[in-house]
CSV table of C-alpha atoms and ligand atoms in Angstrom, one decimal:
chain,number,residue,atom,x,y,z
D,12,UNK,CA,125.6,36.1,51.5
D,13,UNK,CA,122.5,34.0,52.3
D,14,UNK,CA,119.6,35.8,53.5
D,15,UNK,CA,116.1,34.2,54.1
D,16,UNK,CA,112.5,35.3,54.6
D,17,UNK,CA,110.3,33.2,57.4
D,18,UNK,CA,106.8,34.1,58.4
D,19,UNK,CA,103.7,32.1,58.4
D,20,UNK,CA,101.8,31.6,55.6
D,21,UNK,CA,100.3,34.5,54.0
D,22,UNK,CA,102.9,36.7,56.5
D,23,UNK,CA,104.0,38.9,53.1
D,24,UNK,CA,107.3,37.5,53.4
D,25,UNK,CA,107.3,36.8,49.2
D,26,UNK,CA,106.3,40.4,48.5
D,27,UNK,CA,109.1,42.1,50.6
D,28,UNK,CA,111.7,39.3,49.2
D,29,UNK,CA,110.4,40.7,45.8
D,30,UNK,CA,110.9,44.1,47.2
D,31,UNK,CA,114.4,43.8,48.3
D,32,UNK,CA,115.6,41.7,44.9
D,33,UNK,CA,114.3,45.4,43.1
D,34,UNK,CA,116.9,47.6,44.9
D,35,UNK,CA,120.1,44.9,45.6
D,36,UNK,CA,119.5,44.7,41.7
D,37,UNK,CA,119.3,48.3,41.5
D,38,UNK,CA,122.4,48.4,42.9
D,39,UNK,CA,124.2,46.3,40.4
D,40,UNK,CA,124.8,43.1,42.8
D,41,UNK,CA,124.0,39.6,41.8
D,42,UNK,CA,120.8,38.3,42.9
D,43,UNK,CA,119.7,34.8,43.5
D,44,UNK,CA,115.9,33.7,44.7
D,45,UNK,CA,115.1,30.6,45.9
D,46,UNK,CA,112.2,29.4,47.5
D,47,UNK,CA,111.9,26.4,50.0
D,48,UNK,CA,110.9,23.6,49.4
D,49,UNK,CA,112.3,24.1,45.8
D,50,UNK,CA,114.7,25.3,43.2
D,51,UNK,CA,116.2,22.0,41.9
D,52,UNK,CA,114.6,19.5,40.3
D,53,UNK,CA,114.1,17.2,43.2
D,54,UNK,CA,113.3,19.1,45.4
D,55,UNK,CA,110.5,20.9,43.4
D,56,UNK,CA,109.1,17.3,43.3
D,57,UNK,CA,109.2,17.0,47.0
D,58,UNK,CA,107.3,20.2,47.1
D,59,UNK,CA,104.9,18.6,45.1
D,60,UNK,CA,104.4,15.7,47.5
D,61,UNK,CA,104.7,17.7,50.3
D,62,UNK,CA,101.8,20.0,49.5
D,63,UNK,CA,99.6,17.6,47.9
D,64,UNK,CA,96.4,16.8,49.6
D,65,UNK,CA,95.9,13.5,47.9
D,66,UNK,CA,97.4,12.0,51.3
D,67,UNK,CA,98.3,11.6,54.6
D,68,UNK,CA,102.1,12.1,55.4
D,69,UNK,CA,103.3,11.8,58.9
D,70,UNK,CA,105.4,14.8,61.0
D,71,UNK,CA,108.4,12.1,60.7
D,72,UNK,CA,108.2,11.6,57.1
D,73,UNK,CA,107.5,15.5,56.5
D,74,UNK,CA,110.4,16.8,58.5
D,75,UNK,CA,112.8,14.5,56.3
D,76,UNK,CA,110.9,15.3,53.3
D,77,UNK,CA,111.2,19.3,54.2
D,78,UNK,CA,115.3,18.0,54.7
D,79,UNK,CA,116.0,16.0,51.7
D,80,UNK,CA,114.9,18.6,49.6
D,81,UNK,CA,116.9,21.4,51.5
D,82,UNK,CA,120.2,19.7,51.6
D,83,UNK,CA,119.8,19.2,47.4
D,84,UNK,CA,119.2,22.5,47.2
D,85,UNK,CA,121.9,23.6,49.4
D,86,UNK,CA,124.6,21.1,47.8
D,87,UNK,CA,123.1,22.1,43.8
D,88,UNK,CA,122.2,25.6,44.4
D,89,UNK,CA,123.5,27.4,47.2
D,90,UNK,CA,126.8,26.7,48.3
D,91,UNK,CA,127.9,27.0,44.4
D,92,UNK,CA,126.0,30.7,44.2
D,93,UNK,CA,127.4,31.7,47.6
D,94,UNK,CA,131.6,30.6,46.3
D,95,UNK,CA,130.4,32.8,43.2
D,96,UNK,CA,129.9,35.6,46.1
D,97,UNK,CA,126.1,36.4,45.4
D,98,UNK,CA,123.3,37.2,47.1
D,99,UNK,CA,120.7,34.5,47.6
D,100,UNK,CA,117.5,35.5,49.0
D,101,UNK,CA,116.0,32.5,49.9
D,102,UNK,CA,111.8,32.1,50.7
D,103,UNK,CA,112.0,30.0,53.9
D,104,UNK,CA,114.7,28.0,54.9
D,105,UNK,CA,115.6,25.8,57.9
D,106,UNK,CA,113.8,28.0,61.0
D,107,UNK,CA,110.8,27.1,59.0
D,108,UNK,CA,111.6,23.4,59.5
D,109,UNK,CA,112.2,24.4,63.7
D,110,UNK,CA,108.9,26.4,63.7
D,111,UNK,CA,106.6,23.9,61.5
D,112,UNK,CA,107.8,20.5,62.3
D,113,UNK,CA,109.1,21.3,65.4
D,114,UNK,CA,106.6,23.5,67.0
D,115,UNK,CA,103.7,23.0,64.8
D,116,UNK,CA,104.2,19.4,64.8
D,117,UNK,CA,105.3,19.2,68.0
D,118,UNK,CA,108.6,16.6,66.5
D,119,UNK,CA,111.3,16.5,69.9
D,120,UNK,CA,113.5,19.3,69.0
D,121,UNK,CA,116.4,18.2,69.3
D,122,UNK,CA,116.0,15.6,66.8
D,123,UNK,CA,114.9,18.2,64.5
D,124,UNK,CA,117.8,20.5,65.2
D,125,UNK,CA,120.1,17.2,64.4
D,126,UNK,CA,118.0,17.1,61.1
D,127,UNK,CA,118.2,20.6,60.1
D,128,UNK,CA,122.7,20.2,60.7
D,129,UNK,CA,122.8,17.4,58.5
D,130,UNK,CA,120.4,19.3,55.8
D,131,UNK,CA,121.9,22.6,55.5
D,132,UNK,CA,125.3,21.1,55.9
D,133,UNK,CA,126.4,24.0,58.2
D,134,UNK,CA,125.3,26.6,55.7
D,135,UNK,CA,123.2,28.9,57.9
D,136,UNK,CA,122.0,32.9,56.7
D,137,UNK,CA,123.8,35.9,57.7
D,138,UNK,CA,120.8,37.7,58.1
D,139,UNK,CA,117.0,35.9,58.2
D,140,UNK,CA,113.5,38.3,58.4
D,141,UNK,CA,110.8,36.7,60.1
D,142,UNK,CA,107.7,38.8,59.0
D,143,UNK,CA,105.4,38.5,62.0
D,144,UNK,CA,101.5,38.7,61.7
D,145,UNK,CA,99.0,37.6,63.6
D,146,UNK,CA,96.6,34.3,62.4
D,147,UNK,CA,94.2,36.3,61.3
D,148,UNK,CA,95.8,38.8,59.6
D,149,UNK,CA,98.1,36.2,57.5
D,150,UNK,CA,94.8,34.3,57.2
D,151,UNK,CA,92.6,37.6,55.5
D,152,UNK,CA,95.6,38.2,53.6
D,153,UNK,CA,95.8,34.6,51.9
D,154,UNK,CA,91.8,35.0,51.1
D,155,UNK,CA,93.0,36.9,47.7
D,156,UNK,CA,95.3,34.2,47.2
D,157,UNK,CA,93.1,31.6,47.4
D,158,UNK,CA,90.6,32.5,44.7
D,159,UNK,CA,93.2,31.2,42.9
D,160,UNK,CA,93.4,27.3,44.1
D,161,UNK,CA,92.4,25.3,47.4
D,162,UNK,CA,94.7,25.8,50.2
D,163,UNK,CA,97.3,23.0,50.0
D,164,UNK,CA,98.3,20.3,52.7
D,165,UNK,CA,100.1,22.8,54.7
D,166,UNK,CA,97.8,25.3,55.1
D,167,UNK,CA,95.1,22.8,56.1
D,168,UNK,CA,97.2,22.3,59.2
D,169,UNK,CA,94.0,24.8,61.3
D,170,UNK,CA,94.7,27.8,63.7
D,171,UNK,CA,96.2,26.0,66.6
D,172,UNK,CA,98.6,24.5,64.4
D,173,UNK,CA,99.9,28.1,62.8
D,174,UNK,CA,99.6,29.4,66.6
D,175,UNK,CA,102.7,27.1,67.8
D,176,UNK,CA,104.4,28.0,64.5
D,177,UNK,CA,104.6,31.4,65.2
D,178,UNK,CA,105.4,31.1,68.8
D,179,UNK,CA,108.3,28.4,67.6
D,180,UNK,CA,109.3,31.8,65.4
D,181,UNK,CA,109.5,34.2,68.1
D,182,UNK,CA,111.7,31.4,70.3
D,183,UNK,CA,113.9,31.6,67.8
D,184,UNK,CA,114.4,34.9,68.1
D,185,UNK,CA,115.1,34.4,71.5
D,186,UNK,CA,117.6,32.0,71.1
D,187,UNK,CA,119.7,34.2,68.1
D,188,UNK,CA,118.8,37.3,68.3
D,189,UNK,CA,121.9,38.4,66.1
D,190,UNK,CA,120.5,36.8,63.2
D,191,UNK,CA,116.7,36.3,63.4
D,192,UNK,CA,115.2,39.7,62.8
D,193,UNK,CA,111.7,40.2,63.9
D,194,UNK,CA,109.7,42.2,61.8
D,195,UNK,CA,106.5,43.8,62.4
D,196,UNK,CA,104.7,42.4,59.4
D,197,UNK,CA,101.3,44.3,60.3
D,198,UNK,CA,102.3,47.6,58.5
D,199,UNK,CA,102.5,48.6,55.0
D,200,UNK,CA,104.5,46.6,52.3
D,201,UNK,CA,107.0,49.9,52.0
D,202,UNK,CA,107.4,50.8,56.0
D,203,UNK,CA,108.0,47.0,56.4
D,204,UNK,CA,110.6,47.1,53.4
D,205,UNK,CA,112.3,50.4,54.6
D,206,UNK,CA,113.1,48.1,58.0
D,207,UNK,CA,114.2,45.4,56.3
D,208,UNK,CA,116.7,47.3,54.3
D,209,UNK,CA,118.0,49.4,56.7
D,210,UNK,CA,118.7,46.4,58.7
D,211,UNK,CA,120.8,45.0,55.8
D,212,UNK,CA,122.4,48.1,54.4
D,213,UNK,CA,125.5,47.8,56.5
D,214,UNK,CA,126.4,44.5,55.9
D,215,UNK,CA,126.2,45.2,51.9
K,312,ADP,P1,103.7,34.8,51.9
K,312,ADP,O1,104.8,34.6,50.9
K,312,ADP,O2,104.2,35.0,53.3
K,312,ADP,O3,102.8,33.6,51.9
K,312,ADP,P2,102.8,36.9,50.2
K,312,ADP,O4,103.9,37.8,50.0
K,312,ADP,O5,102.4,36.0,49.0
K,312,ADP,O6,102.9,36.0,51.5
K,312,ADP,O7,101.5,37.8,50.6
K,312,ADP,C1,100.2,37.2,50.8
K,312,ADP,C2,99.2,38.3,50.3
K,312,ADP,O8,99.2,39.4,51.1
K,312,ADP,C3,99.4,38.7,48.9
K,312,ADP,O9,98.1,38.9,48.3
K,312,ADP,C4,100.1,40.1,49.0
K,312,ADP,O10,99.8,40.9,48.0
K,312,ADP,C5,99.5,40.6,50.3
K,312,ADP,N1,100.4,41.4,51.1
K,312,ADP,C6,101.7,41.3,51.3
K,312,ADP,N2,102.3,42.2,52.1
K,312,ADP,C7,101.2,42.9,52.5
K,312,ADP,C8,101.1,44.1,53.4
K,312,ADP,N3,102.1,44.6,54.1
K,312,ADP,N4,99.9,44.6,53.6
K,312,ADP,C9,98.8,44.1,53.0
K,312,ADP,N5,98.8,43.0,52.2
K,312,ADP,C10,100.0,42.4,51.9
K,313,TYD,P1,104.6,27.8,50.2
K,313,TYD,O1,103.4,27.8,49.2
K,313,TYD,O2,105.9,28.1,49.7
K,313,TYD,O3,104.1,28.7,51.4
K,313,TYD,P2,104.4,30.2,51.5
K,313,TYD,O4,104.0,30.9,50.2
K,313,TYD,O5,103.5,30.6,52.7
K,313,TYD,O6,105.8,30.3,51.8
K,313,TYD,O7,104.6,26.3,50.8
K,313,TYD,C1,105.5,25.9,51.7
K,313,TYD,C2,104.8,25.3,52.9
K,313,TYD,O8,105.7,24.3,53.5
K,313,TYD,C3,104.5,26.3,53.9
K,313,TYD,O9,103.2,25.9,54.5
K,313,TYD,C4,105.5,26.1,55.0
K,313,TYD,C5,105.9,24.7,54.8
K,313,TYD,N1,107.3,24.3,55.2
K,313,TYD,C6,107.5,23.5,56.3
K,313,TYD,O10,106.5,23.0,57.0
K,313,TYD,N2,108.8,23.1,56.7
K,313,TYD,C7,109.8,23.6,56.0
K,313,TYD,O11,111.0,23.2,56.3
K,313,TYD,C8,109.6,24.4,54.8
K,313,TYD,C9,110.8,24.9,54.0
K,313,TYD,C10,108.3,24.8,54.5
């Protein structure tokens, strides 16, 4: 089963990934984490172009950066973990390619939706959590984060940018309600956790 977190940057949609890994563990299932762009070799060197501020990259050559480095991953990593019948928790996947390149980029959408087909070759999540919170909040969370390092190319991108992502989100949710979950990502790590699981718990 294929599940994946989406939120904006600094949503808290790593931390309740974490959160959920603890108990599927618990319970003695096989747990795989992934994060997007990522987890193969190639495509952990796209990430590194990708978020490198050292240059410019245009919405064109971003969204089929973003899609070469999903459909590795998907080919490498996921459709072999999902025949093995595990769980793969996966940090972003393709909504975040509708929301940022679509929405935040403003790239014609259906030329993105034939992009994300080809990249995820079919292979879409049962179940995907979209951690909603506001600019600001996301922004004030990210503030302990950044003491680490300078924001990367990404989260560069400025307010109005993250504004269309999140509304490119909540369209999702519009258009497949069944799958796209949206969770109030303002509360507490644990109340946001005890939705998430509950949500999932029947289809374990
Ligand atoms: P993302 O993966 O969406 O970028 P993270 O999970 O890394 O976000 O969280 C960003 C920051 O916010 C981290 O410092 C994290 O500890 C903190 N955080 C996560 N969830 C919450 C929450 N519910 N309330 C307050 N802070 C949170
Ligand atoms: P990352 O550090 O993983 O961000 P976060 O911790 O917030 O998840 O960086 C990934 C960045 O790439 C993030 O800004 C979202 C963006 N992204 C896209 O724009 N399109 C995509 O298809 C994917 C997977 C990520």
């Amino acid at each position: 089963m294929l599940i994946s977190f989406e939120g904006i940057d600094g949503s808290g949609k790593s931390t309740q990934l974490v959160m959920l890994r603890e108990v599927l563990e618990d319970r003695g299932l096989t747990v795989v984490v992934i994060r997007e762009p990522g987890a193969t070799l190639l495509s952990e060197s796209i990430r590194e172009i990708l978020l490198s501020t050292k240059q410019t990259i245009t919405p064109t050559a971003e969204l089929l950066l973003f899609s070469a480095a999903r459909t590795q991953l998907v080919e490498k990593v996921i459709e072999p973990a999902l025949n093995e019948g595990s769980i793969i928790l996966c940090d972003r996947y393709v909504d975040s390619t509708t929301a940022y390149q679509g929405f935040g980029r403003k790239l014609d959408l259906d030329s993105v939706r034939l992009c994300n087909r080809i990249a995820t070759r079919g292979v879409m999540p049962t179940v995907t959590f979209f951690i909603d919170v506001a600019y600001e909040q996301a922004q004030q969370r990210m503030q302990f984060d950044l003491g680490v390092g300078e924001p990367d190319r990404m989260e560069r991108s400025g307010r109005d940018f993250f504004e269309r992502v999140r509304y490119g989100y909540l369209q999702i949710a519009v258009d497949e309600p069944e799958r796209f979950m949206v969770i109030d990502g303002s509360r507490d790590r644990l109340e946001i956790h005890s939705d998430i699981f509950s949500t999932l718990e029947p289809l374990l």
